[in-house]
Amino acid sequence: MNTPILEVSDIQKYYGNKGNITKAVNRISLSVGKGEFVGIMGASGSGKTTLLNCISTIDTVTSGKILVEGKDITTLRGKQLSAFRREKLGFIFQDFNLLDTLTAYENISLALSISGIKAKEIDKRVQVIARALNITEVLEKYPYQMSGGQQQRVAAARAMVTNPALVLADEPTGALDSRSSHMLLDMLEELNQNLSATILMVTHDSFTASYCRRILFIKDGKIFNEIHRGAKSRKEFFEEIMEVVSVLGGETNDRG
Amino acid sequence: MTEGKLIIRNVRKNIQDYMIYFLTLTVSVSMFYAFNSIQTQPALNDLDATKQLLSDQLGILLSALSVVVAVVLAFLILYANQFLLKRRKKELGIYTLLGMEKGKISRIFAGETLCVGILSLVFGLILGLLLSQGLSIFSLRLFAIDMSKFQIVFSMSALKKTIGCFVLIFLIVMIFNVRTVSSVKLIDLLTASRKNEVMALRNKAAQISLAALSILCIVSSGVIIQHYGILPSRENSWFQIAVVLLAAGTALFFFSVSAVLLTAIQANRKIYLKGLNTFLSRQIGSKVQTDFMTMSVVCALLAISICGISVGISSALTMNETSKASLPYDLNVVADIDVAGETDIAAYLKSRDVDMGIYADSIAQISLYEAEITYGDLFEGQDLNLWHIDSDIPEVGVSVVSISDFNRALAAQGKAPISLADNEFLLNCNYKGTLQYIDSFLQSCTEIDLNGTILQPGGKKPLGETVLMTSVGNNDRGTFIVPDHAAASLTKDINILLVQYKPGINTDEILQKMIPIGLEWETEGYRYTEKIMLSSMYYGSCALLVFLCCYIGLVFLLICAALLSLKQLTETADNVYRYGLLQKLGTDSRLLFGALFKQIAIFFVVPLLLAGMFSAFGIGKITAIVEEFLNMHISTNIGVTVLMFLIVYGGYFIATYLSCKHMVMEKQIEELEV
């Protein structure tokens, strides 16, 4: 593994008050290197979304440190926090979260214009990312005029266009049919390989997870297992994931 | 859970949403009560002349106006109610989904409305009572009436009217709610928060031509009003055409101008892609277009409000100021020489059964002459900017009074006489509209030729006395005071009888006898002005009209501010997830709240700007009519209007921004806690 982009060391997240504490994240440590495509799997309530929220600074940790490019982000406040989000992170949400008053182009350019980038530069970068994600022809359309797959690709373009250190994807295929899921995941894999984007994806779906290079399994707020794809084909990797999932006792998925 | 419990719990749970509704209702109730209690205001009621006016014509006017106010308030309340309903559509949907009967849901909502309605009616009436006392003090001050007359009034009729009216409005609201609840589809209720806004007008050529058409409509209506006046006429319907054009123009303007501006901004990538401008212009663009009717109504109400307050306050201030100095006699009787001939006015009055021997403490008869020199001659070479009602004055001959008559007038006022050399003249002027020209005439004048008599100025400053009592504010535009021999050679214009009453006499009795004489002035040539009648007329009927102007202005202003505020709160409530998303993308909170501020500011300022333009035009026109009616010049005073707008409109604006900001921040915290 090369230099780590993300280092999570010994974080905990508790909910509730004295006498009634839920440990959503219980002493998790992990590390993600540059250009990795890491999946986090776990059943509902295992703490995977809480973990992602802590990394994305949407939520705060109870204890522990999260380093992004060597900088502790758990102590960031106010302006630094928003600067961190727009410069270092890219988000892909389950329900796309595009602004429906804006066109696809404007949704993507917004991520750049809030960082104060010049109009000329914005146009160039939007066109480049649109070509890479094959959405050039829908740029002038509004979200409600596009299919779900197109919307999610626009959302991915928005996440990628700022060249973030880390792309966080929260169940990105959750609202897509299997064909669109397939396309989106191919695209994420491509982004990872060609543009060497670092992607951290949370999912409960084994098929989606099988696109990752490495998978961390979480159960009851702790890391339960870790598997690498290595030289295995995606199909073989999927079988391996299914095995772990059955041990975990989570839901199964017979697609593949 | 019983229905009653559910109702109370719902009201308490939604206290913040209901707060806006509650405040709107309370303010409406209190304004309505205060408006209807005007008739029992002691300040206005104690004036003799107003009593009669109030009983007939103004009574009709007041009830007509209260109907208008009630309709506007009903509109506002329905609007506020819609806001409430919109915010709670999801809750409604869940009740339905759980299988609650529609009738029961309707009852719950009706119960909630009733609950808030009764509360706000009670609070509104208490506030209204306080407000009407405040108005009472304000009007006493404004019209310079003795403060000792102030007393706390409670108007039973206003109370009954208010309760009756609002019970009716609540009933309408309830019916409206029940209908909404029972006719709405479940799917719409559950997905109500995420509806797309579609731009209706996307063709550039259509945008520009519509915008041009709207401006054309507004301008042509302005031209029509400029040409045919601002009052409706029986002979033609130009006024109605102008109003329709103006209304259509305004609506079209709001419909198209946002699209035009949006296209223009979009064309400039540098601005469009800077910060949150993309987001902001889309938000505004799509909303102005869907809400152009509301914006037009707000604009119209604001224009009425600005005109009402400005004209009202200006007239009040002018009247208040000018009336103090200009009523030095109890009674003036003016005899026009052309009609009445050279007579002893007191003798004539005695022949008409008005024996001044009984009533008068002192009387004096003086004469005014008309010189061949006109005011135009006096003002020659000066850069004239005369008031509208004085436009004929340059052709009129200057008034002349002899020094002994002038001193007699001063003596009647209890003032010391002045002296004048045999070859000198003085000028008297107390009329603001001509004072500066008279003043500069005196500065440069070396001598005048009065029918062959050469006179030099006896002073460089005009005197500021009142020779003749006319309607308030309409006084001496400039009168030569000359030696008696110089006056004798001129044509006599009028004789004037100056009367001071004996203390304690019945002035009404004199007035009753004078009225028929005054009515025959065209044949007999006698006109009169009476101090009590003048002040009653001005403090009474005019003051009341002024008061109504201000009041209507204030009501409309409040309604506009409340309407815009509600509108922005609704929008923010609907869009709160968008702001949340922007935050997740890493938007600086300064940038984010900056955008929110700009958005609210635009919605508050744009209709105000257009209304300001309309009123700048309208105030001049209305003032001219009031001037003609009151026969005096009104100096436009917009200071008070601006102050009032800053307080009321600005206050609502800031409150709206703060609550919207609160809403967005609350959402942020909520997300952190999930």
XYZ file of C-alpha atoms in Angstrom, chain B:
674
model
C -56.321 9.449 21.920
C -59.363 11.653 21.806
C -59.769 14.285 19.162
C -59.572 17.148 21.639
C -56.255 15.953 22.994
C -54.896 15.495 19.500
C -55.930 19.026 18.565
C -54.234 20.615 21.558
C -51.140 18.489 21.142
C -50.936 19.384 17.463
C -51.197 23.097 18.163
C -48.496 22.852 20.813
C -46.248 20.728 18.654
C -46.590 23.038 15.668
C -46.309 26.144 17.763
C -43.626 27.620 15.551
C -45.621 27.238 12.362
C -48.728 28.460 14.077
C -46.804 31.425 15.459
C -46.700 33.120 12.073
C -50.354 32.363 11.470
C -51.228 33.531 14.949
C -49.282 36.776 14.599
C -50.847 37.536 11.236
C -54.313 36.941 12.655
C -53.657 38.954 15.791
C -52.321 41.920 13.871
C -55.264 41.749 11.457
C -57.812 41.656 14.265
C -56.209 44.545 16.099
C -55.957 46.689 12.963
C -59.568 45.992 12.118
C -60.763 46.886 15.593
C -58.704 50.075 15.659
C -60.020 51.055 12.249
C -63.614 50.613 13.244
C -63.157 52.456 16.501
C -62.084 55.646 14.697
C -65.628 56.910 14.870
C -65.492 57.000 18.629
C -62.088 58.688 18.799
C -62.681 61.697 21.064
C -60.030 63.670 19.209
C -62.048 63.601 16.038
C -65.470 63.356 17.522
C -65.266 66.498 19.624
C -64.821 68.720 16.618
C -68.092 70.391 15.709
C -67.947 70.117 11.974
C -66.925 66.510 11.930
C -69.933 65.388 13.900
C -72.231 66.144 11.028
C -69.869 64.838 8.400
C -69.293 61.632 10.308
C -72.954 60.970 10.687
C -73.672 60.851 6.990
C -71.144 60.817 4.175
C -68.107 59.784 6.122
C -70.068 57.088 7.859
C -70.751 55.570 4.460
C -67.144 56.014 3.402
C -65.910 54.364 6.581
C -68.121 51.339 6.253
C -67.167 50.958 2.604
C -63.513 51.129 3.565
C -63.947 48.656 6.380
C -65.400 46.203 3.874
C -62.333 46.677 1.675
C -60.038 46.180 4.657
C -61.979 43.074 5.697
C -61.671 41.563 2.217
C -57.936 42.246 2.089
C -57.493 40.791 5.565
C -59.493 37.716 4.589
C -57.152 37.273 1.631
C -54.147 37.524 3.936
C -55.562 35.035 6.418
C -56.377 32.537 3.689
C -52.847 32.930 2.412
C -51.378 32.351 5.862
C -53.621 29.329 6.243
C -52.364 27.925 2.971
C -48.832 28.225 4.240
C -49.781 26.242 7.309
C -51.514 23.580 5.289
C -48.562 23.258 2.941
C -46.156 22.717 5.788
C -48.286 19.978 7.234
C -49.292 18.108 4.118
C -47.083 15.184 4.952
C -48.607 14.850 8.396
C -52.020 14.896 6.797
C -50.899 12.189 4.394
C -49.691 9.983 7.211
C -53.023 10.272 9.045
C -54.766 9.188 5.860
C -52.301 6.382 5.289
C -52.932 5.093 8.806
C -56.570 4.844 7.872
C -58.018 7.777 9.753
C -61.317 8.884 8.289
C -61.303 12.060 6.262
C -64.118 13.463 8.364
C -62.073 13.017 11.483
C -58.987 14.600 9.952
C -61.112 17.529 8.794
C -62.468 17.892 12.311
C -58.955 17.908 13.734
C -57.805 20.588 11.333
C -60.944 22.649 11.833
C -60.479 22.318 15.584
C -56.921 23.536 15.331
C -57.984 26.501 13.240
C -60.700 27.303 15.752
C -58.261 27.012 18.646
C -55.752 29.399 17.100
C -58.549 31.593 15.815
C -60.098 32.146 19.235
C -56.711 32.777 20.810
C -55.745 35.311 18.202
C -59.138 36.990 18.349
C -58.730 37.548 22.087
C -55.134 38.731 21.815
C -55.953 40.788 18.747
C -58.760 42.606 20.537
C -56.520 43.398 23.493
C -53.821 44.644 21.148
C -56.424 46.544 19.129
C -57.643 48.310 22.235
C -54.088 49.417 23.011
C -53.511 50.357 19.400
C -56.625 52.502 19.224
C -55.469 54.388 22.348
C -52.116 54.925 20.674
C -53.872 56.156 17.548
C -55.905 58.477 19.694
C -52.818 60.068 21.204
C -51.149 60.179 17.806
C -54.075 61.968 16.212
C -54.348 64.403 19.094
C -50.710 65.275 18.609
C -50.956 65.390 14.856
C -53.883 67.753 14.809
C -52.676 69.890 17.718
C -55.706 69.309 19.880
C -55.580 69.800 23.618
C -54.093 66.665 25.175
C -56.295 66.962 28.228
C -59.139 65.733 26.050
C -57.535 62.321 25.880
C -59.493 59.564 27.468
C -59.533 55.813 27.153
C -62.280 54.734 24.821
C -63.806 51.375 24.266
C -65.966 50.989 21.209
C -68.679 48.391 21.567
C -69.750 48.703 17.959
C -66.187 48.153 16.745
C -65.928 45.120 19.001
C -69.103 43.608 17.617
C -68.066 44.337 14.052
C -64.626 42.818 14.561
C -65.931 39.661 16.182
C -68.629 39.243 13.564
C -66.255 39.777 10.697
C -63.561 37.447 11.946
C -65.948 34.694 12.885
C -67.044 34.843 9.263
C -63.461 34.749 8.013
C -62.622 31.795 10.278
C -65.659 29.967 8.988
C -64.466 30.507 5.424
C -60.996 29.299 6.388
C -62.435 26.216 8.052
C -64.570 25.364 5.055
C -61.542 25.895 2.862
C -59.443 23.562 5.021
C -62.053 20.861 5.183
C -62.419 21.005 1.430
C -58.664 20.793 0.903
C -58.372 17.845 3.242
C -61.204 15.888 1.724
C -60.452 16.517 -1.917
C -56.714 16.033 -1.930
C -54.986 12.904 -3.228
C -52.816 10.849 -0.929
C -49.936 10.722 -3.401
C -49.816 14.535 -3.590
C -49.809 14.829 0.167
C -46.862 12.518 0.640
C -44.731 13.936 -2.150
C -45.819 17.550 -1.792
C -42.398 18.758 -0.712
C -40.656 17.813 -3.915
C -42.384 19.369 -6.825
C -40.391 20.705 -9.702
C -40.692 24.266 -10.749
C -40.822 24.662 -14.479
C -39.899 27.792 -16.304
C -42.928 28.746 -18.320
C -41.157 31.118 -20.638
C -37.967 29.857 -22.252
C -38.021 31.482 -25.652
C -35.719 34.494 -25.651
C -37.660 36.472 -28.241
C -40.915 35.894 -26.364
C -39.275 36.993 -23.114
C -37.979 40.225 -24.524
C -41.143 41.123 -26.396
C -43.265 40.446 -23.301
C -40.981 42.599 -21.176
C -41.147 45.355 -23.781
C -44.930 45.017 -23.904
C -45.158 45.310 -20.122
C -43.090 48.497 -20.094
C -45.153 49.846 -22.985
C -48.359 49.161 -21.001
C -47.028 50.895 -17.897
C -45.716 53.911 -19.796
C -48.867 54.367 -21.849
C -51.012 54.208 -18.733
C -48.736 56.874 -17.268
C -49.231 59.014 -20.364
C -52.999 58.607 -20.168
C -53.059 59.603 -16.514
C -50.754 62.532 -17.227
C -53.154 63.686 -19.912
C -56.567 62.927 -18.430
C -55.882 63.136 -14.712
C -55.924 60.553 -11.975
C -59.633 60.754 -11.139
C -62.257 58.685 -12.902
C -64.440 60.780 -15.141
C -68.064 60.323 -16.134
C -67.537 61.483 -19.700
C -64.865 59.038 -20.782
C -63.312 55.844 -19.578
C -59.676 56.772 -19.987
C -59.070 56.295 -16.293
C -60.387 52.748 -16.343
C -58.282 52.006 -19.417
C -55.206 53.377 -17.649
C -55.869 51.221 -14.587
C -56.312 48.085 -16.674
C -53.147 48.881 -18.636
C -51.227 49.483 -15.439
C -52.436 46.260 -13.834
C -51.700 44.215 -16.952
C -48.327 45.923 -17.371
C -47.315 45.215 -13.786
C -48.353 41.579 -13.950
C -46.555 41.123 -17.278
C -43.524 42.903 -15.906
C -43.137 40.482 -13.032
C -43.894 37.602 -15.360
C -41.246 38.456 -17.922
C -38.576 40.568 -16.331
C -37.154 37.782 -14.201
C -36.780 35.616 -17.277
C -35.066 38.425 -19.171
C -32.686 39.128 -16.320
C -31.988 35.442 -15.893
C -31.144 35.097 -19.579
C -28.914 38.147 -19.361
C -27.084 36.840 -16.306
C -26.741 33.402 -17.824
C -25.151 34.951 -20.885
C -22.438 36.412 -18.693
C -20.641 33.273 -17.535
C -18.293 35.177 -15.260
C -21.104 36.407 -13.060
C -23.314 33.386 -13.483
C -20.701 30.884 -12.397
C -19.516 32.916 -9.421
C -20.268 31.611 -5.934
C -23.909 30.666 -5.491
C -25.160 32.964 -8.249
C -26.262 30.006 -10.358
C -28.348 28.640 -7.530
C -29.667 32.043 -6.513
C -30.778 33.171 -9.945
C -32.480 29.840 -10.632
C -34.292 29.996 -7.311
C -35.516 33.517 -7.940
C -36.178 33.075 -11.627
C -38.448 30.105 -11.242
C -40.271 31.588 -8.274
C -40.942 35.083 -9.529
C -42.490 33.501 -12.546
C -44.811 31.210 -10.629
C -45.734 33.951 -8.186
C -46.049 36.951 -10.419
C -49.657 37.529 -9.339
C -48.722 37.772 -5.676
C -45.885 40.113 -6.555
C -48.218 42.320 -8.587
C -50.741 42.496 -5.749
C -47.974 43.333 -3.290
C -46.659 45.991 -5.656
C -50.106 47.570 -6.023
C -50.766 47.538 -2.279
C -47.349 49.034 -1.615
C -47.945 51.820 -4.122
C -51.274 52.636 -2.456
C -49.572 52.501 0.894
C -46.753 54.851 -0.113
C -49.172 57.323 -1.732
C -51.565 57.181 1.215
C -48.972 57.713 3.896
C -47.030 60.364 1.986
C -49.993 62.464 0.943
C -51.657 62.046 4.333
C -48.642 62.980 6.394
C -47.647 65.820 4.067
C -51.120 67.353 4.254
C -51.274 66.943 8.007
C -47.903 68.555 8.563
C -48.660 71.429 6.203
C -52.027 72.062 7.844
C -50.634 71.818 11.306
C -47.890 74.284 10.542
C -49.808 76.854 8.539
C -52.910 76.969 10.676
C -51.066 78.118 13.774
C -50.198 81.555 12.479
C -52.899 82.449 10.058
C -56.066 82.798 12.134
C -55.637 86.137 13.949
C -59.303 87.253 13.624
C -62.547 85.629 14.657
C -64.430 86.698 11.538
C -63.603 88.292 8.191
C -66.227 89.560 5.793
C -64.966 90.448 2.344
C -66.995 92.669 0.033
C -66.174 92.575 -3.654
C -66.352 96.193 -4.895
C -67.377 95.117 -8.401
C -70.531 93.427 -7.099
C -71.338 94.906 -3.718
C -70.158 98.433 -4.402
C -68.561 100.752 -1.862
C -70.459 99.947 1.352
C -70.144 99.869 5.089
C -69.995 96.114 5.630
C -71.120 96.277 9.270
C -74.215 98.233 8.190
C -74.994 95.694 5.484
C -74.642 92.861 7.976
C -76.958 94.621 10.371
C -79.544 94.822 7.582
C -79.187 91.037 7.290
C -79.837 90.605 11.023
C -76.192 90.201 12.032
C -75.683 93.035 14.495
C -71.979 93.324 15.165
C -72.776 95.655 18.054
C -74.009 92.594 19.966
C -71.272 90.127 18.993
C -68.127 92.109 18.341
C -65.517 93.233 20.803
C -63.778 95.232 18.087
C -64.375 95.761 14.402
C -62.376 97.492 11.684
C -62.984 97.966 7.992
C -60.038 98.152 5.651
C -59.593 98.215 1.872
C -57.321 96.460 -0.564
C -56.391 98.005 -3.911
C -55.085 96.424 -7.051
C -51.987 97.926 -8.660
C -51.315 97.926 -12.392
C -48.005 96.314 -11.631
C -48.419 92.548 -11.791
C -46.646 89.879 -9.807
C -45.024 88.958 -13.078
C -43.426 92.423 -13.138
C -42.079 91.934 -9.624
C -40.605 88.580 -10.451
C -39.108 89.710 -13.744
C -35.656 88.316 -14.394
C -35.981 85.731 -11.646
C -35.801 82.030 -12.216
C -39.403 81.231 -11.340
C -40.537 77.871 -10.083
C -44.073 78.562 -8.862
C -46.279 75.996 -7.191
C -48.869 74.347 -9.342
C -51.846 76.227 -7.895
C -50.098 79.616 -8.388
C -49.472 79.223 -12.086
C -51.786 82.146 -12.980
C -50.225 84.589 -10.554
C -47.801 86.432 -12.870
C -50.783 87.974 -14.724
C -52.481 89.180 -11.530
C -52.076 92.783 -10.305
C -50.273 93.174 -6.994
C -52.467 93.934 -3.956
C -51.978 97.255 -2.232
C -52.994 98.402 1.246
C -52.632 101.837 2.753
C -50.451 102.247 5.819
C -53.321 103.388 8.021
C -55.464 100.378 6.994
C -52.518 98.110 7.627
C -52.003 99.594 11.087
C -55.716 99.181 11.774
C -55.397 95.491 10.924
C -52.425 95.201 13.238
C -54.352 96.945 16.000
C -57.210 94.450 15.583
C -54.689 91.724 16.260
C -53.360 93.601 19.285
C -50.065 94.429 17.594
C -48.099 97.709 17.630
C -48.418 99.920 14.528
C -45.564 100.502 12.090
C -44.483 103.814 10.552
C -43.728 104.647 6.934
C -42.174 107.753 5.338
C -44.142 109.657 2.712
C -42.069 108.459 -0.250
C -41.553 104.875 0.834
C -43.304 101.523 0.525
C -43.073 98.174 2.305
C -43.988 94.684 1.163
C -45.925 92.194 3.213
C -45.793 88.501 2.383
C -46.452 85.362 4.420
C -46.935 82.876 1.606
C -44.157 80.341 1.281
C -44.738 79.886 -2.422
C -43.808 83.458 -3.306
C -41.768 84.616 -0.319
C -38.379 83.935 -1.875
C -39.252 85.884 -5.052
C -40.662 88.815 -3.080
C -37.527 88.759 -0.988
C -35.162 88.888 -3.926
C -37.319 91.570 -5.582
C -36.829 93.751 -2.521
C -33.084 93.084 -2.528
C -32.701 94.504 -6.014
C -35.524 97.083 -6.119
C -34.677 100.793 -6.040
C -38.106 102.328 -6.711
C -41.576 101.539 -7.968
C -43.982 103.593 -10.031
C -47.492 103.319 -8.610
C -49.853 105.117 -10.945
C -47.413 108.041 -11.242
C -46.243 108.085 -7.640
C -42.605 107.102 -7.263
C -41.860 105.209 -4.037
C -38.621 103.834 -2.618
C -38.422 100.670 -0.546
C -38.560 101.376 3.187
C -36.932 98.076 4.117
C -35.029 95.224 2.538
C -37.081 92.482 4.153
C -40.754 91.692 3.585
C -43.069 91.838 6.633
C -44.816 88.623 7.591
C -48.184 89.853 8.901
C -51.654 88.540 8.158
C -53.889 91.229 6.721
C -56.722 89.080 5.546
C -57.807 85.725 6.854
C -58.353 83.262 4.031
C -58.454 79.516 3.999
C -55.568 78.101 5.955
C -52.194 78.244 4.278
C -53.469 80.415 1.477
C -52.363 83.815 2.531
C -50.655 86.973 1.457
C -48.678 86.345 -1.705
C -47.251 89.858 -1.531
C -48.961 93.163 -0.733
C -47.548 96.674 -1.087
C -47.966 98.843 2.010
C -47.991 102.429 0.765
C -48.704 105.927 2.114
C -52.419 106.790 2.141
C -52.119 109.358 -0.674
C -50.520 106.782 -2.982
C -53.301 104.266 -2.310
C -56.061 106.807 -2.929
C -55.163 107.032 -6.628
C -55.624 103.287 -7.220
C -58.673 101.182 -8.035
C -60.286 99.706 -4.960
C -60.591 95.941 -5.191
C -62.196 94.760 -1.962
C -63.359 95.997 1.424
C -62.721 93.793 4.422
C -64.371 93.800 7.827
C -62.141 92.475 10.581
C -64.033 91.281 13.645
C -62.971 90.016 17.063
C -65.806 88.456 19.061
C -66.809 89.315 22.593
C -65.829 86.486 24.928
C -68.507 83.909 25.651
C -70.899 84.612 22.771
C -72.604 81.908 20.763
C -70.521 81.587 17.604
C -72.840 79.011 16.074
C -75.614 81.614 16.000
C -73.481 84.016 13.922
C -72.436 81.199 11.629
C -76.025 80.169 11.015
C -76.854 83.735 9.964
C -73.720 84.116 7.846
C -74.197 80.947 5.798
C -77.082 82.335 3.622
C -75.108 85.535 3.008
C -72.098 83.545 1.898
C -74.232 81.480 -0.461
C -75.399 84.626 -2.274
C -71.919 85.968 -2.889
C -72.226 85.905 -6.628
C -75.099 88.379 -6.564
C -74.475 90.194 -3.284
C -70.693 90.103 -3.310
C -70.055 89.215 0.339
C -67.913 86.349 1.458
C -66.920 85.435 4.965
C -64.291 83.371 6.729
C -64.800 82.361 10.305
C -62.087 81.147 12.641
C -63.943 78.298 14.294
C -65.393 77.101 11.035
C -61.981 77.188 9.401
C -60.250 75.295 12.143
C -63.099 72.843 12.471
C -63.072 72.245 8.776
C -59.354 71.725 8.661
C -58.945 69.859 11.889
C -62.162 68.023 11.293
C -63.046 66.788 7.873
C -59.638 67.219 6.280
C -57.838 65.835 9.281
C -60.090 62.824 9.237
C -59.413 62.226 5.565
C -55.709 62.598 6.161
C -55.990 60.223 9.044
C -57.762 57.658 6.897
C -55.091 58.020 4.215
C -52.373 57.234 6.720
C -54.368 54.443 8.230
C -55.130 52.689 4.980
C -51.508 53.146 4.012
C -50.343 51.532 7.206
C -52.782 48.622 6.971
C -51.715 47.871 3.416
C -48.074 48.190 4.337
C -48.469 45.701 7.163
C -50.368 43.330 4.924
C -47.673 43.491 2.242
C -44.908 42.906 4.725
C -46.763 39.978 6.303
C -47.546 38.506 2.887
C -43.960 38.672 1.658
C -42.698 37.373 4.941
C -45.046 34.392 4.844
C -44.095 33.757 1.263
C -40.390 33.676 1.997
C -40.896 31.474 5.027
C -42.876 29.016 2.925
C -40.217 28.971 0.243
C -37.447 28.433 2.744
C -39.387 25.680 4.466
C -39.799 23.982 1.104
C -36.185 24.505 0.125
C -34.529 23.708 3.383
C -33.147 20.428 2.016
C -31.477 22.340 -0.831
C -29.629 24.509 1.632
C -28.695 21.388 3.568
C -27.255 19.870 0.394
C -25.262 23.001 -0.355
C -23.771 22.734 3.100
C -22.836 19.109 2.530
C -21.073 20.132 -0.649
C -18.952 22.425 1.484
C -20.529 25.819 0.935
C -19.241 28.392 3.374
C -21.983 29.407 5.771
C -21.248 33.039 4.919
C -21.788 32.341 1.245
C -24.910 30.302 1.993
C -26.591 32.835 4.266
C -25.467 35.552 1.902
C -27.449 33.849 -0.845
C -30.439 33.450 1.469
C -30.235 37.124 2.388
C -30.005 38.196 -1.239
C -32.958 36.043 -2.183
C -35.201 37.493 0.527
C -33.931 41.008 -0.141
C -34.802 40.743 -3.831
C -38.335 39.602 -3.063
C -38.792 42.478 -0.645
C -37.056 45.168 -2.660
C -38.203 44.563 -6.251
C -41.940 45.186 -5.687
C -40.984 48.131 -3.493
C -38.877 49.640 -6.286
C -41.656 49.369 -8.842
C -44.199 50.629 -6.302
C -41.837 53.485 -5.510
C -41.735 54.459 -9.160
C -45.524 54.309 -9.440
C -45.955 56.393 -6.326
C -43.370 58.987 -7.321
C -45.698 59.608 -10.235
C -48.912 59.165 -8.254
C -48.031 61.321 -5.243
C -47.585 64.374 -7.448
C -50.945 63.792 -9.102
C -52.825 63.106 -5.876
C -51.179 66.040 -4.109
C -52.328 68.332 -6.921
C -55.917 67.175 -6.396
C -55.690 67.609 -2.633
C -54.166 71.042 -3.183
C -57.061 72.043 -5.343
C -59.536 70.659 -2.829
C -57.949 72.333 0.184
C -56.856 75.349 -1.847
C -53.356 75.359 -0.448
C -49.917 74.238 -1.340
C -48.690 71.009 0.209
C -44.976 70.502 0.469
C -44.440 66.817 -0.050
C -42.948 65.217 2.993
C -41.776 61.672 2.402
C -39.511 61.561 5.432
C -42.197 60.055 7.635
C -43.126 57.544 4.937
C -39.537 56.455 4.560
C -39.200 56.136 8.326
C -42.400 54.127 8.591
C -41.291 51.832 5.786
C -37.906 51.379 7.373
C -39.511 50.373 10.654
C -42.401 48.206 9.457
C -41.102 46.844 6.165
C -37.509 46.674 7.307
C -38.554 45.050 10.561
C -40.497 42.355 8.759
C -37.604 41.842 6.377
C -35.092 41.303 9.160
C -37.475 39.069 11.109
C -38.071 36.992 7.983
C -34.383 36.632 7.253
C -33.636 35.613 10.838
C -36.388 32.992 10.941
C -35.342 31.611 7.550
C -31.763 31.431 8.748
C -32.965 29.732 11.894
C -34.881 27.218 9.790
C -31.790 26.362 7.736
C -29.573 26.070 10.804
C -32.153 23.986 12.619
C -32.130 21.575 9.708
C -28.368 21.339 9.973
C -28.516 20.492 13.666
C -31.300 18.021 13.078
C -29.111 16.179 10.611
C -26.244 16.034 13.041
C -28.442 14.399 15.612
C -29.812 11.697 13.350
